[in-house]
Coordinates of C-alpha atoms and ligand atoms in Angstrom, one line a residue:
X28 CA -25.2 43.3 -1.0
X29 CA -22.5 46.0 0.1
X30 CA -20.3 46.2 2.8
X31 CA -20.2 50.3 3.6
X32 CA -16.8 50.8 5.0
X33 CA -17.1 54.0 6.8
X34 CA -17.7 57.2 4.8
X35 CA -15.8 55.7 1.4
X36 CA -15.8 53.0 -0.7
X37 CA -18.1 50.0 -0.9
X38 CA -16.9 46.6 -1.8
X39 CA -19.2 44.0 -2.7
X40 CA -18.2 40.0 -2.9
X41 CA -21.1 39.6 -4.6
X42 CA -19.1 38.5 -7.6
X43 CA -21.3 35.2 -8.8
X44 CA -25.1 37.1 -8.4
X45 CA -23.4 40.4 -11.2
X46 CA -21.3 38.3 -13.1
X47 CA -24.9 36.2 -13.9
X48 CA -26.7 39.7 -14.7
X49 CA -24.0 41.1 -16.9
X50 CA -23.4 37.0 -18.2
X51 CA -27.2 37.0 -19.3
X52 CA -26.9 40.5 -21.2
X53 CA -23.5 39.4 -22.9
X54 CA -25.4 36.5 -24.3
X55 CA -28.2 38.8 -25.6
X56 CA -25.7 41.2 -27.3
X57 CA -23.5 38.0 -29.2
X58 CA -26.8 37.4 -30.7
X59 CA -25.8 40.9 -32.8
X60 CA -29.6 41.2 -33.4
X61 CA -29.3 44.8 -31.9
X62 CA -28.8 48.0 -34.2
X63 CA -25.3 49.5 -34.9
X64 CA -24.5 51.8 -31.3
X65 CA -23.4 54.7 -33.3
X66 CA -27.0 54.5 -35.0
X67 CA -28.3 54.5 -31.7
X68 CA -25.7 57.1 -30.0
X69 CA -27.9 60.2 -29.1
X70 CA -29.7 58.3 -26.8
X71 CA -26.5 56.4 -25.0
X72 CA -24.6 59.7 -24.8
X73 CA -27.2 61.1 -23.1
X74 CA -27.9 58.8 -20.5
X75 CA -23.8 58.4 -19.8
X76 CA -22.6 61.5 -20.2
X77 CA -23.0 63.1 -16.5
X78 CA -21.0 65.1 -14.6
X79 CA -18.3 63.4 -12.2
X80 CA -20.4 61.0 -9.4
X81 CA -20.0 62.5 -5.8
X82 CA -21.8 60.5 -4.3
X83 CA -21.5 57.0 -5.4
X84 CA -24.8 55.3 -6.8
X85 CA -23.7 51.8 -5.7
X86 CA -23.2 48.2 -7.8
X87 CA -26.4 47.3 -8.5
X88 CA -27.0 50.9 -10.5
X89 CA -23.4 50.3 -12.2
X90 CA -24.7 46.7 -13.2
X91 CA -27.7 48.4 -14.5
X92 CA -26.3 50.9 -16.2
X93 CA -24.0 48.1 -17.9
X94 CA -26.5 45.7 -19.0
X95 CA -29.3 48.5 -20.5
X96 CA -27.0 51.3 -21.9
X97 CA -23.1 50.3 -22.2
X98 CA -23.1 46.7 -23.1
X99 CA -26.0 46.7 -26.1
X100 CA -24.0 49.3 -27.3
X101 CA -20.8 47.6 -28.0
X102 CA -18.8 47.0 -30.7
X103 CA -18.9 44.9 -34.0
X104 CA -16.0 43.1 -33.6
X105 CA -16.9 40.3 -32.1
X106 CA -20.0 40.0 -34.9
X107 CA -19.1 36.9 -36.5
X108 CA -19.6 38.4 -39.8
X109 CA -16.8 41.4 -39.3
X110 CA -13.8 40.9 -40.9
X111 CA -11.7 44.1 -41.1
X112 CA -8.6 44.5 -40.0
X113 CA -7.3 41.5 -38.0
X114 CA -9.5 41.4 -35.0
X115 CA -12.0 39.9 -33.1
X116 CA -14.1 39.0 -30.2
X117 CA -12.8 36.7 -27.3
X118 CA -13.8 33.2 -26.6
X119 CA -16.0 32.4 -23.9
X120 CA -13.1 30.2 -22.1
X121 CA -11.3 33.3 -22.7
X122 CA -13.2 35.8 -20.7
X123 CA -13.9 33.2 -18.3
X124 CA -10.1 33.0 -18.0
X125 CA -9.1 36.6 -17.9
X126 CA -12.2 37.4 -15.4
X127 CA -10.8 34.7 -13.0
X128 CA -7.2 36.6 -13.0
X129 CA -8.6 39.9 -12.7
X130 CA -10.0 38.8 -9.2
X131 CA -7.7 35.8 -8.0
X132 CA -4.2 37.3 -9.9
X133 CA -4.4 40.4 -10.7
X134 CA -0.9 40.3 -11.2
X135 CA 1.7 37.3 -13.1
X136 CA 4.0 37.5 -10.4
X137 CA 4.8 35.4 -7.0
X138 CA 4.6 31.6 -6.6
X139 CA 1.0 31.0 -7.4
X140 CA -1.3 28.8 -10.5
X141 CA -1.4 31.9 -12.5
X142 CA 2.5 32.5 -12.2
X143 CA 2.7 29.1 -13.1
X144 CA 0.4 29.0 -16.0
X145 CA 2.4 31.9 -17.2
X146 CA 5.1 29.8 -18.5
X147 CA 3.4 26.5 -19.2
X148 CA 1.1 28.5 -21.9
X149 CA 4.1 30.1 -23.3
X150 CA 5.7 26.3 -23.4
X151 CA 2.7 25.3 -25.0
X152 CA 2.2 28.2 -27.6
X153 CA 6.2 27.3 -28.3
X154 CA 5.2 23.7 -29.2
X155 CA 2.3 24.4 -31.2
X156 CA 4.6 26.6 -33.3
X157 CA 7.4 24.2 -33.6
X158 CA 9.6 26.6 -32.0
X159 CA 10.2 24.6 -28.6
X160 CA 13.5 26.0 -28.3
X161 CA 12.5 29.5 -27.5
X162 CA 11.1 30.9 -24.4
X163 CA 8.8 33.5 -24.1
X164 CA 7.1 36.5 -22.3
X165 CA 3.4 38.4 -22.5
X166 CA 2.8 41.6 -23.9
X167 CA 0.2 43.5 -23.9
X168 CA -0.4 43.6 -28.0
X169 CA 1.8 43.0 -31.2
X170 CA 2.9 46.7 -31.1
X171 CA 4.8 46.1 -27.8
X172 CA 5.7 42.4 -28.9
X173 CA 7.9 43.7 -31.5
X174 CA 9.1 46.6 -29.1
X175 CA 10.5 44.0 -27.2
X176 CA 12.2 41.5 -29.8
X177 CA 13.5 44.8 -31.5
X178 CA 14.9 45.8 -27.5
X179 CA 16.5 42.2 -27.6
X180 CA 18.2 43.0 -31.0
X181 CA 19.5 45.8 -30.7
X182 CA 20.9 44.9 -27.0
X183 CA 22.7 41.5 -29.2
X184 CA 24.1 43.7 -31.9
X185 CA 25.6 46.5 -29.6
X186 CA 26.9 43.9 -27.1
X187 CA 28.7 42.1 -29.8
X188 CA 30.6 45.5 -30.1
X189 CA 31.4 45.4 -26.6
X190 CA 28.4 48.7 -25.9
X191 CA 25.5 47.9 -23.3
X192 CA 22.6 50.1 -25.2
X193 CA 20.2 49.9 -22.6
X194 CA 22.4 51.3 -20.5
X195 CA 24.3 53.6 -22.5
X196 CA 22.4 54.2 -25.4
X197 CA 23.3 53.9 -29.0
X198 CA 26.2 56.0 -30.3
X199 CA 26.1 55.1 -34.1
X200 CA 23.8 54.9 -37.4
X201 CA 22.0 51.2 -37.3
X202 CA 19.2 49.5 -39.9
X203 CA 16.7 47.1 -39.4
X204 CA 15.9 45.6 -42.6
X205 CA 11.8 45.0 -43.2
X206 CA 9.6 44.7 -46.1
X207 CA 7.4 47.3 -47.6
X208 CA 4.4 45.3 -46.1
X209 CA 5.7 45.4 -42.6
X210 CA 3.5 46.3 -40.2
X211 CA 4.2 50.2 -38.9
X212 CA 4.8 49.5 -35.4
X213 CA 8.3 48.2 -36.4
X214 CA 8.8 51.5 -37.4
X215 CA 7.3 52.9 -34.1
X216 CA 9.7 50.2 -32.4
X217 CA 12.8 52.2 -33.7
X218 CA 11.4 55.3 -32.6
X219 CA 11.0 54.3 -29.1
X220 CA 14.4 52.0 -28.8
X221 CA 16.2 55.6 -30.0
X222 CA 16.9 54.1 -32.8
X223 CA 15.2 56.4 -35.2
X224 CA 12.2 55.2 -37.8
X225 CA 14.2 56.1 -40.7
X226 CA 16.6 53.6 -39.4
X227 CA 14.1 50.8 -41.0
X228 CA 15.1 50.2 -44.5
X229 CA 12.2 49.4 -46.6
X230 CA 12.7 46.5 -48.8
X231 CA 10.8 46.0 -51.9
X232 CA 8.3 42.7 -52.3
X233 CA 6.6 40.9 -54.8
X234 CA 3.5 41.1 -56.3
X235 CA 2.6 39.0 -53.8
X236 CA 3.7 41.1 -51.1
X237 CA 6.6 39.1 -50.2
X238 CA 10.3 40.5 -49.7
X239 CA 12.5 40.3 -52.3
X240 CA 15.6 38.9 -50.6
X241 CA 18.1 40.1 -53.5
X242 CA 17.1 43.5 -52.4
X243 CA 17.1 42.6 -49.0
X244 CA 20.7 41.6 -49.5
X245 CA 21.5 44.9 -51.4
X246 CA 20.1 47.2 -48.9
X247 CA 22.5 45.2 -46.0
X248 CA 25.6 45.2 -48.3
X249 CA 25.1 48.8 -49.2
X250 CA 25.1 49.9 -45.4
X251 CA 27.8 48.1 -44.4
X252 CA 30.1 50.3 -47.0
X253 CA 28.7 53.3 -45.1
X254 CA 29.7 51.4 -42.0
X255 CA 26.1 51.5 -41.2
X256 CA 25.9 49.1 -38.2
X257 CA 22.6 46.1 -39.1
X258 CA 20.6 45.8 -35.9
X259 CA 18.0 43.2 -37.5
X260 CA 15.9 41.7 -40.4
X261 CA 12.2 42.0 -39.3
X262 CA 10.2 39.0 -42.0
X263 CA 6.7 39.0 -42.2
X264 CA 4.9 35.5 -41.3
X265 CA 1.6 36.5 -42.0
X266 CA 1.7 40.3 -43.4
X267 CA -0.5 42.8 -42.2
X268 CA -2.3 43.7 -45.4
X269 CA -2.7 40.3 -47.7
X270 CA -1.4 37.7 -45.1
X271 CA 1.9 37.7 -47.0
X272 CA 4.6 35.3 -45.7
X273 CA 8.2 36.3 -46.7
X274 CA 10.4 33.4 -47.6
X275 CA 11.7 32.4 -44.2
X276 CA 14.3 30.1 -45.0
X277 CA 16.0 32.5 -47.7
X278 CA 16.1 35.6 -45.4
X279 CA 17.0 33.5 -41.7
X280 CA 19.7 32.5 -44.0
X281 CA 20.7 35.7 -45.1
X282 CA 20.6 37.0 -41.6
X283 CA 22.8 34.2 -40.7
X284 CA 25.3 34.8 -43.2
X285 CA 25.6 38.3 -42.0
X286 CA 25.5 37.9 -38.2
X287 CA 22.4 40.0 -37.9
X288 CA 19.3 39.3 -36.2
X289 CA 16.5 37.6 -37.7
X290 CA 13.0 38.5 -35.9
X291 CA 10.2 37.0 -37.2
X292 CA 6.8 38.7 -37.2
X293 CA 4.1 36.3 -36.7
X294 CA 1.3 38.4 -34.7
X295 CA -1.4 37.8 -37.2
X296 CA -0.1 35.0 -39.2
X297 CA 2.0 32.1 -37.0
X298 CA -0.8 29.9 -36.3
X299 CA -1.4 29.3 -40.1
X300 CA 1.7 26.8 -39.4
X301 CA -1.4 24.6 -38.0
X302 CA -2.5 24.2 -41.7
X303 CA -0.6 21.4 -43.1
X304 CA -1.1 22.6 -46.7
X305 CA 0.1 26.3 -45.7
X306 CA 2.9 24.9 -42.8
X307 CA 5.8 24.5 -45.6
X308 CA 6.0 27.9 -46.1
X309 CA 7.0 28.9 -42.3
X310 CA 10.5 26.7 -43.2
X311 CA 12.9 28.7 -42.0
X312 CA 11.5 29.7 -38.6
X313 CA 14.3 27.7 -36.7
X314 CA 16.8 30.4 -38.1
X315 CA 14.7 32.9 -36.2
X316 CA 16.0 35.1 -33.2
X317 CA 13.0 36.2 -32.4
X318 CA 9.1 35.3 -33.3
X319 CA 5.8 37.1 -32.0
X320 CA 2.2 35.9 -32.3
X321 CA -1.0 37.4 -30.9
X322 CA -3.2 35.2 -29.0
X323 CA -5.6 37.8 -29.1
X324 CA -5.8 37.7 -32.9
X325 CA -6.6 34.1 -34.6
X326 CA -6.6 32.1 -31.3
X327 CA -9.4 34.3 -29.4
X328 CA -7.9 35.5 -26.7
X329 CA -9.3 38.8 -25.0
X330 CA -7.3 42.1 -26.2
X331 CA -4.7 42.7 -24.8
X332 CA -2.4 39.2 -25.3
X333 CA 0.5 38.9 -27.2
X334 CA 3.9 37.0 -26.8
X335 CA 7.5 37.4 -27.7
X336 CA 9.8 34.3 -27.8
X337 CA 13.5 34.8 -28.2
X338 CA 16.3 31.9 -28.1
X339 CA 18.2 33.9 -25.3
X340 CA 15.9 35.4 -22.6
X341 CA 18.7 36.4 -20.5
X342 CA 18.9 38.9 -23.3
X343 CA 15.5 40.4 -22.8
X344 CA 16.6 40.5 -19.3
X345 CA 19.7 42.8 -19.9
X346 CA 17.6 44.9 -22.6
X347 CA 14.7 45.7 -20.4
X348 CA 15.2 45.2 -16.8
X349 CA 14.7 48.3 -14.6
X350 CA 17.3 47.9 -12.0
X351 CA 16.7 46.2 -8.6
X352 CA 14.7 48.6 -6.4
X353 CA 14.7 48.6 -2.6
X354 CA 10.9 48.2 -2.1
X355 CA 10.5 45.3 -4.4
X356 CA 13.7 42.6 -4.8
X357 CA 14.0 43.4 -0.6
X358 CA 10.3 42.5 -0.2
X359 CA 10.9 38.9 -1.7
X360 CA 14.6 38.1 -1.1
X361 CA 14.7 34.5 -0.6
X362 CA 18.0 34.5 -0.1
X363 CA 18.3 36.2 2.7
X364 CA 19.6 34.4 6.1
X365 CA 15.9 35.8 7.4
X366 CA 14.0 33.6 4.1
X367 CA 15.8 30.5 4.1
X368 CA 13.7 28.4 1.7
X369 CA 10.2 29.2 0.0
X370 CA 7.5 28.8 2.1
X371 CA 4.6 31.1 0.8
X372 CA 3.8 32.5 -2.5
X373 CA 5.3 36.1 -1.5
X374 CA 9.1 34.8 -0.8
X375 CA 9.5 34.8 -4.4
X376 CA 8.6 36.6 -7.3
X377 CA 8.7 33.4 -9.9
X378 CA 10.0 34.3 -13.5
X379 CA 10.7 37.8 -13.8
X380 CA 8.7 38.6 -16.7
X381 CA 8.6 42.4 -15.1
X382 CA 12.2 42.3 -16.5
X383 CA 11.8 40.7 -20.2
X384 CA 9.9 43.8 -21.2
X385 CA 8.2 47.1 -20.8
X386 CA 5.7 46.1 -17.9
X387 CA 5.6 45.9 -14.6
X388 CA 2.1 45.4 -13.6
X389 CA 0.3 43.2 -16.0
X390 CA -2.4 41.0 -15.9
X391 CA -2.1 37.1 -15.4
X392 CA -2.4 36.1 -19.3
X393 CA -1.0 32.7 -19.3
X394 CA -4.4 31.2 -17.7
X395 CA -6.4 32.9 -21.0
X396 CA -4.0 31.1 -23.3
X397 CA -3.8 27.7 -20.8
X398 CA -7.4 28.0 -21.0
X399 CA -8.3 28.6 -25.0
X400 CA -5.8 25.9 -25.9
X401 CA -7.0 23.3 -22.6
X402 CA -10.6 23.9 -24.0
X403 CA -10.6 23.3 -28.0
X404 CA -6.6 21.6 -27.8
X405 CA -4.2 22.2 -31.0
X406 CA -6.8 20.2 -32.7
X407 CA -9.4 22.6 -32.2
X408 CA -7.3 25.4 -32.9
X409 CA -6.0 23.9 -36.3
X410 CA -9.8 23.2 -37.6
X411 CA -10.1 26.6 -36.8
X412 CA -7.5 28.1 -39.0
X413 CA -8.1 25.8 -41.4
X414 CA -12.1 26.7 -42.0
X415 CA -10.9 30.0 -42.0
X416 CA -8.5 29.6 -44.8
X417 CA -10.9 27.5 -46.7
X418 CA -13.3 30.3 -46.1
X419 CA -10.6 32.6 -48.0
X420 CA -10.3 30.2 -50.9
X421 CA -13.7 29.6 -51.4
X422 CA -14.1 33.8 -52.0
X423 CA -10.7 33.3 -54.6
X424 CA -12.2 30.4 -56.2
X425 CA -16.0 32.0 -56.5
X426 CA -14.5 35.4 -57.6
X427 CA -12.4 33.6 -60.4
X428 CA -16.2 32.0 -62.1
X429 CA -17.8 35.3 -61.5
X430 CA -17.8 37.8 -64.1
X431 CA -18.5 40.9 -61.8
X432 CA -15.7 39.6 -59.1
X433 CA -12.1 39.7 -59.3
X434 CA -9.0 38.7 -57.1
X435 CA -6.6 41.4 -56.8
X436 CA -4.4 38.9 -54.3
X437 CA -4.5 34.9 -54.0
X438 CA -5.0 34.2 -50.1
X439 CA -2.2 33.0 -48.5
X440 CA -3.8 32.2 -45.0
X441 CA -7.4 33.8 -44.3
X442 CA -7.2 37.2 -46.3
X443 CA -8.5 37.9 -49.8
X444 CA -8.3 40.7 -51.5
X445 CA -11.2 40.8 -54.3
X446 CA -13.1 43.4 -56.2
X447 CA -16.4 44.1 -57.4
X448 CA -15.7 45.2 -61.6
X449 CA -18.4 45.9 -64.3
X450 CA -17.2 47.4 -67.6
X451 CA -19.2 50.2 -67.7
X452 CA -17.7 51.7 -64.9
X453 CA -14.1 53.2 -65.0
X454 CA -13.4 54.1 -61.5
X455 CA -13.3 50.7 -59.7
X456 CA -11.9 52.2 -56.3
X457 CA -14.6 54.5 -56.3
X458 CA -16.8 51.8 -57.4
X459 CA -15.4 49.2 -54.6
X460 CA -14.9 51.9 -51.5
X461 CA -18.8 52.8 -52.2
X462 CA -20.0 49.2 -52.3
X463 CA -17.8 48.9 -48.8
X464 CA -19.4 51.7 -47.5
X465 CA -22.9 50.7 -47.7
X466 CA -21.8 46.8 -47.3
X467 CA -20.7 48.0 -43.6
X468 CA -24.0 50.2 -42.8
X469 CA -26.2 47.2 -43.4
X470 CA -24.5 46.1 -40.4
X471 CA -24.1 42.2 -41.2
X472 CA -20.7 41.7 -42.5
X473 CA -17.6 44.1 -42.2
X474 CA -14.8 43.2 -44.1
X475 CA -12.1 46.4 -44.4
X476 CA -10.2 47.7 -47.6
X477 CA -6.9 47.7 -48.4
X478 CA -4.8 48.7 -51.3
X479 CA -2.9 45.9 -53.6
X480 CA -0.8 46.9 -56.5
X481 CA -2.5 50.1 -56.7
X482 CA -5.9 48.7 -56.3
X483 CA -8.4 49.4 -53.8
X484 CA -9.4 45.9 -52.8
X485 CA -12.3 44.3 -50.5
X486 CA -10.4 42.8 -47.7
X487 CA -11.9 40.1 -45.4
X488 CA -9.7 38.8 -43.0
X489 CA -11.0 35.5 -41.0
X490 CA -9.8 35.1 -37.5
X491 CA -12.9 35.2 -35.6
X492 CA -13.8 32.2 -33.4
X493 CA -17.4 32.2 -34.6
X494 CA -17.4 33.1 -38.5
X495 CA -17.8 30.4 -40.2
X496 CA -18.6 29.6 -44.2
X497 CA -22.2 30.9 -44.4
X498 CA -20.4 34.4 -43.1
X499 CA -18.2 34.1 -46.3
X500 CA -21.2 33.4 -48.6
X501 CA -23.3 36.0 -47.2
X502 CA -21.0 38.9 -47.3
X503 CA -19.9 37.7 -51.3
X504 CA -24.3 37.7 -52.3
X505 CA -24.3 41.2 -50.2
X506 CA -21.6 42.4 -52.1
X507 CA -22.6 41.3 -55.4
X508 CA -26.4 42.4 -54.9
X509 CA -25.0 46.0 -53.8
X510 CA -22.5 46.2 -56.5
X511 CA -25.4 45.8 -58.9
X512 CA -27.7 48.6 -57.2
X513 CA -24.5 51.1 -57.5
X514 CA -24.0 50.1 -61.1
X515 CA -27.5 50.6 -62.2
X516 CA -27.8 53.8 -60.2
X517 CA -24.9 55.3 -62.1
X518 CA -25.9 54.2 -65.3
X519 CA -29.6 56.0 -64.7
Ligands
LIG834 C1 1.8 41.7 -38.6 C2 1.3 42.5 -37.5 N1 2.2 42.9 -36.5 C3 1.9 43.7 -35.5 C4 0.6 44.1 -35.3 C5 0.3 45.0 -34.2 O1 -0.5 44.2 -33.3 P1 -1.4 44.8 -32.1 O2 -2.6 45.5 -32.8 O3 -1.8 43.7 -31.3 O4 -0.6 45.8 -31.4 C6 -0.4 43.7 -36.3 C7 -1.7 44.2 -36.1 O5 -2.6 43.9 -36.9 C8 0.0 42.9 -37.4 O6 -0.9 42.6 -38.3

């Protein structure tokens, strides 16, 4: 039911009767027994593409319209059998979670559970991580996660030359040091910190994709001769394209050697420490400055979660903060002779994590990552990972007995890169993007592509909460069963 408030907007508390009707249409869809949408999008673009409302319809026709057109026509990356990129659906606690803050905290600030939960889950995620030393804030993605441990270098390196850069600005040429494989928003990062995104030296890796750190250590020695000034080292835990880690230790000792920054960039790849037999390889971490991981990547958290740790938050706070304003510090100051002591959840605004970053408003996202991790535990989360880099080895392993089936990277975590080869064709990209092509139209699994060495390459990566082996084996037969069709139908 609505309450018609007069002549504008209706409000209905009516939250538990829709949340049951969209619930119960959510359900439907994760069975991912419906069609593509884009097969099906003449008929949803017609029904939603009308001219601005002017007179509202009401709830229970927005409800409507949700469950029977918008909702059976979402996306395919929640489907258990996608695999492209590094993405995926949310957990049920999850949503749960983040529909709960939407209503009851719509914000992270002020003395409430939410506010509270804030910094527990970022405690938590710390000591899962073995990085209990660092503190933390909530971003909205590992684009702006980055943003904000690149903000916290650069303030550290032009402080230590007596310049306040987020005051003043930066007044000289500076690097930051990152592999080949980085991920591009570190470039993006420089751009928006006025660095520049030529100021990110690109360092050459391995066949592997891991940086070399002699030419790591060239690049730095050669830029100090020019009196360049080095802002940071950016190392991959977890890279972008093959799930790459750079060798920690080497490079946070490097950085230390130098005096520079060493940020560490985890988004994908940081909860692979879980794995025991992939956890010596993330040696080096305690040398980090910096470290980001995405909840919303291999831990199933909705979009839109990622966290920044740094061992100095007070830096984040002089990087980022946005000067006291009138209408908010005077709306909470507790220490005024008119507040004396806390008594409600307005007299204070908790941790200022409006200051340790880009956002002011922002959802509650503590309670989604309180919740994931109070539901399955670390012991959930590490069988998780785990089946998920099994899942990657078992494609390696079959590839390497399979004449048709080749590995064009070994998985470090949950990514391999593979190819579909038969020796009467020359073109293998062509061969592979065409079997990718069709794989993804049958709709059932969707890994992505990358290129390695060269190579155009299959690229599964596993970080959904409900793909599981048979995911693996069924994308491999569908792969190998298309591979055959194209190879016969260019050979006819
Ligand atoms: C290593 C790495 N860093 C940063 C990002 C950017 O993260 P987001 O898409 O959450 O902004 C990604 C995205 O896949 C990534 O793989």
């Amino acid at each position: 039911m609505s309450k018609q408030h007069p002549g504008d907007e209706a409000v209905t508390d009516q939250i538990a009767h829709f949340l049951q009707q969209i619930g119960i249409s959510l359900d439907e869809f994760l069975k991912f027994e419906h069609a593509d949408a884009f097969q099906r999008s003449k008929s949803w673009k017609a029904q939603l593409d009308q001219p601005l409302p002017l007179q509202g319809e009401g709830i229970e026709a927005v409800v409507s319209e949700l469950r029977q057109t918008v909702i059976p026509n979402g996306s395919a990356v929640p489907n258990p059998g996608f695999s492209s990129f590094i993405t995926t659906g949310a957990t049920t606690a999850s949503t749960l979670a983040f529909t709960a803050a939407n209503i009851a905290s719509p914000q992270r600030y002020m003395g409430t559970a939410f506010n509270f939960l804030e910094e527990k889950s970022l405690e938590w995620l710390a000591d899962m991580f073995t990085i209990p030393q660092m503190k933390g804030v909530y971003s909205s993605g590992g684009s702006v996660a980055n943003l904000i441990a690149l903000g916290a270098a650069r303030q550290s390196a032009f402080e230590k030359i007596a310049i306040d850069p987020a005051a003043d600005g930066v007044d000289r040429p500076v690097s930051i040091y990152a592999s080949e494989e980085c991920h591009h928003t570190i470039q993006r990062s420089a751009g928006v910190l006025g660095i520049g995104r030529r100021a990110v030296k690109s360092v050459a890796c391995d066949s592997m994709g891991r940086m070399q750190v002699e030419k790591l250590q060239a690049a730095v020695e050669n830029d100090l001769k020019q009196n360049i000034l080095p802002l940071a080292i950016v190392a991959n835990a977890g890279s972008t394209n093959t799930g790459a880690i750079d060798p920690l230790t080497e490079i946070g000792q490097l950085a230390h050697r130098y005096g520079i920054w060493f940020h560490v960039d985890g988004a994908y790849g940081l909860p692979g420490i879980l794995d025991a037999r992939i956890a010596p390889l993330f040696q080096g971490l305690e040398f980090a400055d910096s470290v980001i991981v995405d909840p919303h990547k291999w831990l199933g958290a909705s979009i839109g979660i990622a966290a920044t740790f740094v061992k100095d938050r007070d830096l984040l706070l002089r990087a980022f903060t946005q000067e006291p304003a009138d209408y908010l510090e005077g709306s909470v100051d507790q220490n005024s002779e008119t507040t004396p002591s806390l008594e409600h959840s307005m007299d204070d605004f908790g941790i200022p994590y409006f200051d340790y970053g880009v956002e002011l408003s922002a959802p509650s996202r503590g309670v989604v990552v309180w919740a994931m991790l109070k539901e399955i535990g670390v012991e959930g989360m590490r069988n998780r990972v785990v089946r998920h880099n099994d899942m990657a080895r078992y494609l390696s392993d079959f590839c390497h007995q399979h004449n048709h089936l080749e590995v064009l990277c070994e998985p470090t975590l949950s990514i391999c890169c593979f190819r579909y080869r038969d020796e009467s064709i020359n073109d293998l990209d062509q061969l592979n993007q065409r079997i990718h092509r069709r794989l993804i139209r049958e709709n059932k699994f969707m890994p992505s592509t990358t290129r390695v060495n060269g190579q155009l390459a299959i690229r599964p990566c596993f970080v959904g909460a409900r793909s599981e082996q048979k995911h693996a084996e069924g994308m491999l037969q569908s792969i190998l069963r298309i591979g055959e069709q194209l190879v016969q139908e260019s050979n006819t």
